[in-house]
């Protein structure tokens, strides 16, 4: 539904023509990347400064309009699209990226800076950024903080929360909270980055962040190691963590997913024989880690085949068996993405059980499993069912929680999983969540339909 002209006018007083009502333009902000979550909105606003963000939040509070903050729109749980007609607050215009502070090994970046640009600028300055995800070209600093993005290198450097040394954000009141000093030690009360990371745009709109950088590791070795069963791959992952202190990634893929990647991309299978389970590992160091990697792989039992790559193009080829899972699965239709963590002792049981559990719930459904097993994180993607059929989500999330896992490892709760949040959080925790929401966003302006049921009330 169109907004009254006086409302649009009020927002244009803040951002001028960057308050856009043209339905064609707005439409490109209303559907998520997977195509599963399709929303609608009368308006998209694209501020370029923190003051403009504060002006927009203040105006929306006065006008009783709800906002959905959005970065690169690469979220996977329907948390960044206006499913109930909210105004879209695109943060992609906040693009300031300061020079790297070499003494501190930190950089201050605007919320709209794309991860790939951050990585490039860190690398040009002789540093590296600790978090990497496949959607690096579109994902933004603000979105990654709001969702506490994890990805491929959590094993070594931790998640986004572990990188954020300071934060600037606009609260739901319109007030600007700025704590960007980047002090490593700063025990002066509540930790804003800890609170805002993973809050999915419900407490504050991130406008800038002070991020820690890590030393670059120029020598890299990638190995694809084949096993007969998930159990042996997990034993191997544990051994490799101990044997290789420079282990940076440890990913699991299974034969059906690799077959799908090959048919979707035209790639050849990795080995002449079809193996059921693979670990993809990357070791990165200041000197060539190929010898130590080969030695470590030799010590593990149950290895059926190994492919090793050091040269960048060949490393990228091996990575493609893992990273192309997302696009290959999308060729089958919008998947349900159920991103869970399991205690490592229960992960093999989960992986072995989940396809039958899914098929029992919806016989037409097909399960695709892959993920960051170094962190106990497995991505359960399910195709062959309609976007609003939640039977599979229900059985998979209950199975994960029943085995002591969490219903979200890294994608968040968004709108997709909020009805199951109580599987992972106690009533006391949820009550504290609501109190926090009320304190920082008393009129429920920021992403009111995400994370908590009943709009935070
Ligand atoms: C990934 O690790 O590739 C994504 O987080 C998972 C996905 O696309 O389901
Ligand atoms: Zn992932």
Coordinates of C-alpha atoms and ligand atoms in Angstrom, one line a residue:
X1 CA 0.0 0.0 0.0
X2 CA 1.3 3.5 -0.9
X3 CA 2.3 5.8 1.9
X4 CA 0.6 9.2 2.3
X5 CA 2.6 11.9 0.5
X6 CA 3.3 13.8 3.7
X7 CA 5.0 10.7 5.1
X8 CA 7.2 10.3 2.1
X9 CA 7.9 14.0 2.2
X10 CA 9.0 13.7 5.9
X11 CA 11.5 11.0 5.0
X12 CA 12.7 13.0 1.9
X13 CA 13.5 15.8 4.3
X14 CA 16.2 13.5 5.7
X15 CA 17.6 11.7 2.6
X16 CA 16.2 13.7 -0.3
X17 CA 15.6 11.6 -3.5
X18 CA 17.2 8.6 -1.7
X19 CA 13.7 7.9 -0.3
X20 CA 12.4 5.8 -3.3
X21 CA 8.8 4.8 -4.0
X22 CA 9.3 3.6 -7.6
X23 CA 7.9 0.0 -7.3
X24 CA 10.4 -1.4 -9.7
X25 CA 13.3 -0.1 -7.7
X26 CA 11.8 -1.1 -4.4
X27 CA 11.1 -4.6 -5.7
X28 CA 14.8 -5.3 -5.9
X29 CA 15.0 -5.0 -2.1
X30 CA 12.0 -7.1 -1.1
X31 CA 12.9 -10.7 -2.0
X32 CA 15.7 -12.5 -0.3
X33 CA 18.6 -14.1 -2.1
X34 CA 17.2 -17.6 -2.1
X35 CA 13.9 -16.5 -3.4
X36 CA 12.1 -18.2 -0.5
X37 CA 11.1 -15.0 1.3
X38 CA 9.1 -12.6 -0.8
X39 CA 8.0 -9.4 0.8
X40 CA 6.6 -6.0 -0.3
X41 CA 7.3 -2.4 0.7
X42 CA 6.0 1.1 -0.2
X43 CA 9.4 2.7 0.2
X44 CA 13.2 2.1 0.3
X45 CA 15.4 4.7 2.0
X46 CA 19.2 4.8 1.4
X47 CA 21.0 7.1 3.8
X48 CA 24.7 7.9 3.3
X49 CA 25.6 9.1 6.8
X50 CA 25.0 8.1 10.4
X51 CA 23.1 11.3 11.0
X52 CA 20.8 10.4 8.1
X53 CA 20.2 7.0 9.6
X54 CA 19.4 8.6 12.9
X55 CA 17.0 11.0 11.1
X56 CA 15.3 8.1 9.4
X57 CA 14.8 6.1 12.6
X58 CA 13.6 9.2 14.4
X59 CA 11.1 10.0 11.7
X60 CA 9.9 6.4 11.5
X61 CA 9.4 6.4 15.2
X62 CA 7.2 9.6 15.0
X63 CA 5.3 8.3 12.0
X64 CA 4.8 4.8 13.6
X65 CA 6.5 3.1 10.6
X66 CA 8.5 -0.1 11.0
X67 CA 11.9 -0.4 9.4
X68 CA 13.8 -3.5 8.0
X69 CA 17.5 -2.7 8.0
X70 CA 19.2 -4.3 5.0
X71 CA 22.9 -4.7 3.9
X72 CA 23.8 -6.8 0.8
X73 CA 20.6 -8.8 1.1
X74 CA 22.5 -12.1 1.4
X75 CA 20.7 -13.2 4.6
X76 CA 19.2 -16.7 4.5
X77 CA 16.4 -16.6 7.1
X78 CA 14.1 -13.9 6.0
X79 CA 15.5 -11.3 8.5
X80 CA 16.4 -8.6 6.0
X81 CA 13.4 -8.3 3.7
X82 CA 10.1 -6.5 4.4
X83 CA 7.7 -9.5 4.8
X84 CA 5.0 -7.3 6.4
X85 CA 5.3 -4.2 4.3
X86 CA 8.0 -2.5 6.4
X87 CA 10.1 0.4 5.0
X88 CA 13.4 -0.9 3.8
X89 CA 16.4 0.9 5.3
X90 CA 19.3 0.1 2.9
X91 CA 22.7 0.7 4.5
X92 CA 24.7 0.1 1.3
X93 CA 25.3 3.9 1.0
X94 CA 27.5 4.0 4.1
X95 CA 30.7 3.2 2.3
X96 CA 33.5 5.0 4.3
X97 CA 36.5 2.8 4.7
X98 CA 39.4 4.4 6.7
X99 CA 43.1 3.7 6.2
X100 CA 44.3 0.7 8.2
X101 CA 45.7 1.6 11.6
X102 CA 49.0 -0.4 11.4
X103 CA 49.9 0.0 15.1
X104 CA 46.6 -1.4 16.3
X105 CA 46.0 -3.8 13.4
X106 CA 42.5 -2.4 13.0
X107 CA 40.3 -0.6 10.5
X108 CA 37.1 1.4 10.8
X109 CA 34.6 0.6 8.1
X110 CA 31.1 1.9 7.3
X111 CA 28.2 -0.5 7.5
X112 CA 27.8 -0.6 3.7
X113 CA 31.3 -1.7 2.9
X114 CA 31.3 -5.0 1.1
X115 CA 33.3 -7.8 2.6
X116 CA 35.4 -8.3 -0.5
X117 CA 36.3 -4.6 -0.4
X118 CA 37.3 -4.8 3.2
X119 CA 39.4 -7.9 2.5
X120 CA 41.1 -6.2 -0.4
X121 CA 41.9 -3.0 1.5
X122 CA 43.2 -5.1 4.5
X123 CA 45.4 -7.1 2.1
X124 CA 46.7 -4.0 0.3
X125 CA 47.8 -2.7 3.7
X126 CA 49.6 -6.0 4.5
X127 CA 46.9 -7.4 6.7
X128 CA 44.0 -9.8 6.4
X129 CA 40.4 -9.8 7.7
X130 CA 39.5 -12.9 9.8
X131 CA 36.0 -13.7 8.5
X132 CA 35.3 -15.0 5.0
X133 CA 32.0 -16.1 3.5
X134 CA 31.0 -17.2 0.1
X135 CA 28.8 -14.1 -0.5
X136 CA 31.8 -11.9 0.1
X137 CA 31.1 -9.6 -3.0
X138 CA 27.7 -8.5 -1.7
X139 CA 27.6 -9.1 2.0
X140 CA 28.3 -5.9 4.0
X141 CA 30.0 -5.1 7.3
X142 CA 26.7 -4.0 8.9
X143 CA 24.8 -7.1 7.7
X144 CA 27.6 -9.4 8.9
X145 CA 27.6 -7.7 12.3
X146 CA 23.8 -7.8 12.6
X147 CA 23.8 -11.6 11.8
X148 CA 27.2 -12.3 13.5
X149 CA 28.3 -14.0 10.2
X150 CA 30.5 -17.0 10.6
X151 CA 31.7 -18.8 7.5
X152 CA 34.8 -20.5 6.4
X153 CA 37.5 -19.4 8.9
X154 CA 35.7 -19.4 12.3
X155 CA 37.9 -22.4 13.3
X156 CA 40.9 -20.1 13.4
X157 CA 39.7 -16.6 13.9
X158 CA 36.3 -16.8 15.4
X159 CA 33.0 -15.4 14.2
X160 CA 32.2 -11.7 13.4
X161 CA 31.6 -11.0 17.1
X162 CA 35.3 -11.9 17.7
X163 CA 36.5 -9.2 15.2
X164 CA 34.4 -6.2 16.3
X165 CA 36.5 -4.0 18.6
X166 CA 34.1 -1.0 18.5
X167 CA 30.8 0.0 17.1
X168 CA 28.7 2.9 16.0
X169 CA 24.9 2.3 15.8
X170 CA 21.6 4.0 15.9
X171 CA 19.2 2.8 18.6
X172 CA 15.5 2.4 18.0
X173 CA 15.1 5.7 19.9
X174 CA 17.1 7.5 17.2
X175 CA 20.0 8.1 19.5
X176 CA 23.5 7.4 18.1
X177 CA 25.7 5.1 20.2
X178 CA 29.4 5.5 19.3
X179 CA 32.2 3.5 20.8
X180 CA 34.7 3.2 18.0
X181 CA 38.0 3.6 20.0
X182 CA 39.1 0.0 19.4
X183 CA 40.7 -0.5 22.8
X184 CA 41.5 -4.1 23.2
X185 CA 41.1 -3.9 26.9
X186 CA 38.1 -1.9 28.0
X187 CA 36.2 -3.2 31.0
X188 CA 33.9 -0.3 31.5
X189 CA 30.5 -2.1 31.6
X190 CA 28.3 -3.6 29.0
X191 CA 29.9 -4.8 25.7
X192 CA 28.0 -3.2 22.8
X193 CA 29.5 -5.2 20.1
X194 CA 28.7 -8.4 21.9
X195 CA 25.1 -7.3 22.3
X196 CA 24.5 -5.9 18.8
X197 CA 26.3 -8.7 17.0
X198 CA 23.7 -11.3 16.1
X199 CA 20.8 -9.1 17.2
X200 CA 19.5 -9.1 13.6
X201 CA 18.7 -5.4 13.4
X202 CA 16.3 -5.6 16.3
X203 CA 18.2 -3.5 18.8
X204 CA 20.2 -1.0 16.7
X205 CA 21.2 -0.2 13.2
X206 CA 24.9 -0.6 12.8
X207 CA 26.4 2.3 10.9
X208 CA 30.2 1.7 11.3
X209 CA 32.5 -0.7 13.1
X210 CA 36.1 -0.9 14.3
X211 CA 37.4 -4.2 13.2
X212 CA 40.5 -6.2 14.2
X213 CA 42.7 -7.5 11.4
X214 CA 44.9 -10.6 11.5
X215 CA 48.4 -11.2 10.0
X216 CA 48.3 -12.4 6.4
X217 CA 49.2 -16.1 5.7
X218 CA 50.6 -16.1 2.2
X219 CA 51.3 -19.8 1.8
X220 CA 48.2 -22.0 1.5
X221 CA 47.6 -25.7 1.0
X222 CA 44.1 -27.1 0.3
X223 CA 43.3 -30.8 0.5
X224 CA 40.2 -32.8 -0.4
X225 CA 40.3 -36.0 1.7
X226 CA 37.8 -38.8 1.0
X227 CA 36.4 -41.1 3.7
X228 CA 33.9 -44.0 3.8
X229 CA 31.8 -42.5 6.7
X230 CA 31.1 -39.3 8.5
X231 CA 32.3 -40.8 11.7
X232 CA 35.8 -41.3 10.3
X233 CA 35.9 -37.8 8.8
X234 CA 35.0 -36.3 12.2
X235 CA 37.8 -38.3 13.9
X236 CA 40.2 -37.1 11.3
X237 CA 39.0 -33.5 11.8
X238 CA 39.8 -33.7 15.5
X239 CA 43.3 -35.1 14.7
X240 CA 44.0 -32.5 12.1
X241 CA 43.1 -29.7 14.5
X242 CA 45.8 -31.0 16.9
X243 CA 48.4 -31.8 14.2
X244 CA 48.0 -28.6 12.2
X245 CA 48.0 -25.4 14.3
X246 CA 47.6 -23.4 11.1
X247 CA 44.4 -25.2 10.0
X248 CA 42.1 -22.5 8.8
X249 CA 39.1 -24.3 7.4
X250 CA 37.7 -27.8 7.8
X251 CA 34.5 -28.4 5.8
X252 CA 32.4 -31.4 5.2
X253 CA 30.8 -32.4 1.8
X254 CA 29.0 -35.6 0.9
X255 CA 28.8 -37.4 -2.4
X256 CA 25.2 -36.3 -3.4
X257 CA 26.2 -32.7 -3.0
X258 CA 29.4 -33.1 -5.0
X259 CA 27.4 -34.9 -7.8
X260 CA 25.0 -32.0 -7.8
X261 CA 27.8 -29.4 -7.9
X262 CA 29.4 -31.3 -10.9
X263 CA 26.1 -31.4 -12.8
X264 CA 25.3 -27.8 -12.1
X265 CA 28.7 -26.4 -12.9
X266 CA 30.1 -28.8 -15.5
X267 CA 33.0 -29.7 -13.2
X268 CA 34.6 -33.1 -13.3
X269 CA 34.2 -35.3 -10.2
X270 CA 37.2 -34.9 -7.8
X271 CA 38.3 -38.6 -8.1
X272 CA 37.8 -41.4 -10.6
X273 CA 36.0 -43.4 -7.9
X274 CA 32.9 -42.0 -6.2
X275 CA 33.5 -41.7 -2.4
X276 CA 30.7 -41.0 0.1
X277 CA 32.3 -38.4 2.4
X278 CA 34.9 -35.6 2.0
X279 CA 36.7 -33.2 4.2
X280 CA 38.0 -30.1 2.5
X281 CA 40.8 -28.5 4.6
X282 CA 42.8 -25.4 4.1
X283 CA 46.1 -24.8 6.0
X284 CA 47.6 -21.3 5.8
X285 CA 51.0 -20.2 7.2
X286 CA 54.0 -17.9 6.8
X287 CA 55.9 -20.8 5.2
X288 CA 54.7 -23.5 2.8
X289 CA 52.5 -25.9 4.8
X290 CA 52.3 -28.6 2.1
X291 CA 54.8 -30.9 3.8
X292 CA 53.2 -30.7 7.2
X293 CA 49.7 -31.1 5.7
X294 CA 50.7 -34.2 3.8
X295 CA 52.4 -35.6 6.9
X296 CA 49.3 -35.0 9.1
X297 CA 47.0 -36.5 6.5
X298 CA 49.2 -39.6 6.4
X299 CA 48.7 -40.1 10.1
X300 CA 44.9 -40.3 10.0
X301 CA 43.1 -43.5 9.5
X302 CA 40.3 -44.3 7.0
X303 CA 41.5 -42.1 4.2
X304 CA 40.3 -43.4 0.8
X305 CA 41.8 -40.7 -1.5
X306 CA 43.5 -37.3 -1.3
X307 CA 43.8 -34.4 -3.7
X308 CA 46.2 -31.6 -2.6
X309 CA 46.5 -28.2 -4.2
X310 CA 48.9 -25.3 -3.5
X311 CA 48.6 -23.3 -6.7
X312 CA 45.8 -20.7 -6.5
X313 CA 43.7 -21.8 -9.5
X314 CA 43.9 -25.5 -8.4
X315 CA 43.0 -24.5 -4.8
X316 CA 40.0 -22.6 -6.1
X317 CA 38.9 -25.7 -8.0
X318 CA 39.0 -27.8 -4.9
X319 CA 37.1 -25.1 -3.0
X320 CA 34.4 -25.0 -5.7
X321 CA 33.3 -28.5 -4.7
X322 CA 32.3 -26.9 -1.4
X323 CA 31.4 -23.3 -2.2
X324 CA 29.3 -24.1 -5.2
X325 CA 26.9 -26.1 -3.1
X326 CA 24.7 -23.0 -2.5
X327 CA 24.2 -22.1 -6.1
X328 CA 23.9 -25.7 -7.2
X329 CA 21.1 -26.3 -4.7
X330 CA 19.4 -23.2 -5.8
X331 CA 19.0 -24.5 -9.3
X332 CA 16.5 -27.0 -7.8
X333 CA 14.2 -24.2 -6.5
X334 CA 14.2 -22.1 -3.3
X335 CA 15.6 -24.4 -0.6
X336 CA 14.7 -24.5 3.1
X337 CA 18.0 -23.6 4.8
X338 CA 18.3 -25.1 8.3
X339 CA 21.7 -24.2 9.6
X340 CA 22.3 -26.0 12.9
X341 CA 25.2 -26.8 15.2
X342 CA 25.6 -30.1 17.0
X343 CA 28.0 -31.2 19.7
X344 CA 30.8 -32.9 17.8
X345 CA 29.9 -36.2 19.6
X346 CA 26.4 -36.1 18.1
X347 CA 27.1 -34.7 14.6
X348 CA 27.6 -38.1 12.8
X349 CA 24.3 -39.4 14.3
X350 CA 22.6 -36.2 13.1
X351 CA 24.0 -36.4 9.6
X352 CA 23.1 -40.1 9.3
X353 CA 19.6 -39.6 10.6
X354 CA 18.4 -36.4 9.1
X355 CA 17.7 -37.5 5.5
X356 CA 15.3 -40.2 6.6
X357 CA 13.7 -37.8 9.1
X358 CA 13.1 -35.3 6.3
X359 CA 11.8 -37.9 3.9
X360 CA 9.4 -39.2 6.6
X361 CA 8.0 -35.7 7.1
X362 CA 7.7 -34.9 3.4
X363 CA 8.3 -37.8 1.0
X364 CA 9.1 -35.5 -2.0
X365 CA 11.8 -33.6 -0.1
X366 CA 15.5 -34.0 -0.7
X367 CA 18.2 -33.3 1.8
X368 CA 21.6 -31.7 1.1
X369 CA 24.2 -31.7 3.8
X370 CA 27.4 -29.8 4.0
X371 CA 29.1 -27.4 6.4
X372 CA 31.8 -26.1 8.7
X373 CA 32.4 -29.3 10.7
X374 CA 35.4 -27.9 12.3
X375 CA 32.8 -25.8 14.3
X376 CA 30.2 -28.5 14.5
X377 CA 28.1 -26.5 12.1
X378 CA 26.1 -28.4 9.5
X379 CA 23.9 -26.8 6.8
X380 CA 20.8 -28.8 6.2
X381 CA 19.3 -27.6 2.8
X382 CA 16.0 -29.1 1.8
X383 CA 14.5 -28.9 -1.7
X384 CA 11.3 -30.3 -3.1
X385 CA 8.8 -28.6 -0.9
X386 CA 7.0 -25.3 -1.0
X387 CA 8.5 -22.2 0.8
X388 CA 5.7 -22.1 3.4
X389 CA 5.7 -25.8 4.2
X390 CA 7.3 -25.9 7.7
X391 CA 7.0 -29.6 8.4
X392 CA 10.6 -30.3 7.5
X393 CA 11.9 -27.3 9.4
X394 CA 10.0 -28.6 12.5
X395 CA 11.4 -32.1 12.5
X396 CA 15.0 -31.0 11.6
X397 CA 15.2 -28.3 14.2
X398 CA 13.7 -30.6 16.9
X399 CA 16.2 -33.3 16.0
X400 CA 19.1 -30.9 16.3
X401 CA 17.9 -29.5 19.6
X402 CA 17.1 -33.0 20.9
X403 CA 20.8 -34.0 20.3
X404 CA 22.0 -31.0 22.3
X405 CA 22.5 -28.7 19.3
X406 CA 21.4 -25.2 18.4
X407 CA 18.7 -24.3 15.8
X408 CA 21.0 -21.7 14.3
X409 CA 24.8 -21.8 14.0
X410 CA 25.4 -18.8 11.8
X411 CA 22.4 -17.7 9.7
X412 CA 20.3 -16.5 12.6
X413 CA 16.6 -16.7 13.5
X414 CA 15.1 -14.1 11.2
X415 CA 11.5 -14.8 10.5
X416 CA 12.1 -18.3 9.4
X417 CA 13.0 -19.9 12.7
X418 CA 11.4 -17.6 15.4
X419 CA 8.6 -20.1 16.2
X420 CA 11.4 -22.6 17.3
X421 CA 13.5 -20.2 19.3
X422 CA 12.3 -21.7 22.5
X423 CA 14.1 -25.0 21.6
X424 CA 17.4 -23.2 22.0
X425 CA 16.6 -20.4 24.6
X426 CA 14.9 -20.7 28.0
X427 CA 11.8 -18.6 29.1
X428 CA 14.1 -16.5 31.3
X429 CA 16.5 -15.8 28.4
X430 CA 13.6 -14.9 26.1
X431 CA 12.2 -12.5 28.8
X432 CA 15.6 -10.8 29.1
X433 CA 15.7 -10.5 25.3
X434 CA 12.3 -8.7 25.3
X435 CA 13.4 -6.4 28.1
X436 CA 16.5 -5.5 26.1
X437 CA 14.5 -4.9 23.0
X438 CA 12.1 -2.7 24.9
X439 CA 14.9 -0.7 26.4
X440 CA 16.7 0.0 23.1
X441 CA 13.8 0.2 20.8
X442 CA 10.8 1.1 22.9
X443 CA 8.4 1.7 20.0
X444 CA 9.4 -1.4 18.1
X445 CA 10.6 0.4 15.0
X446 CA 13.6 -1.9 14.2
X447 CA 12.8 -5.2 12.5
X448 CA 9.7 -5.8 14.7
X449 CA 8.9 -9.1 13.0
X450 CA 12.3 -10.7 13.4
X451 CA 13.8 -12.9 16.1
X452 CA 11.1 -12.5 18.8
X453 CA 7.5 -13.5 18.4
X454 CA 4.9 -10.9 19.1
X455 CA 7.1 -8.1 17.9
X456 CA 9.3 -8.0 21.0
X457 CA 6.3 -7.1 23.2
Ligands
LIG1 C1 27.6 -21.7 3.3 O1 28.4 -21.9 4.3 O2 27.9 -21.9 2.2 C2 26.3 -21.0 3.7 O3 26.4 -20.5 5.0 C3 25.3 -22.0 3.7 C4 24.1 -22.1 2.8 O4 24.1 -21.5 1.7 O5 23.2 -22.8 3.1
LIG2 ZN1 27.9 -21.5 6.2

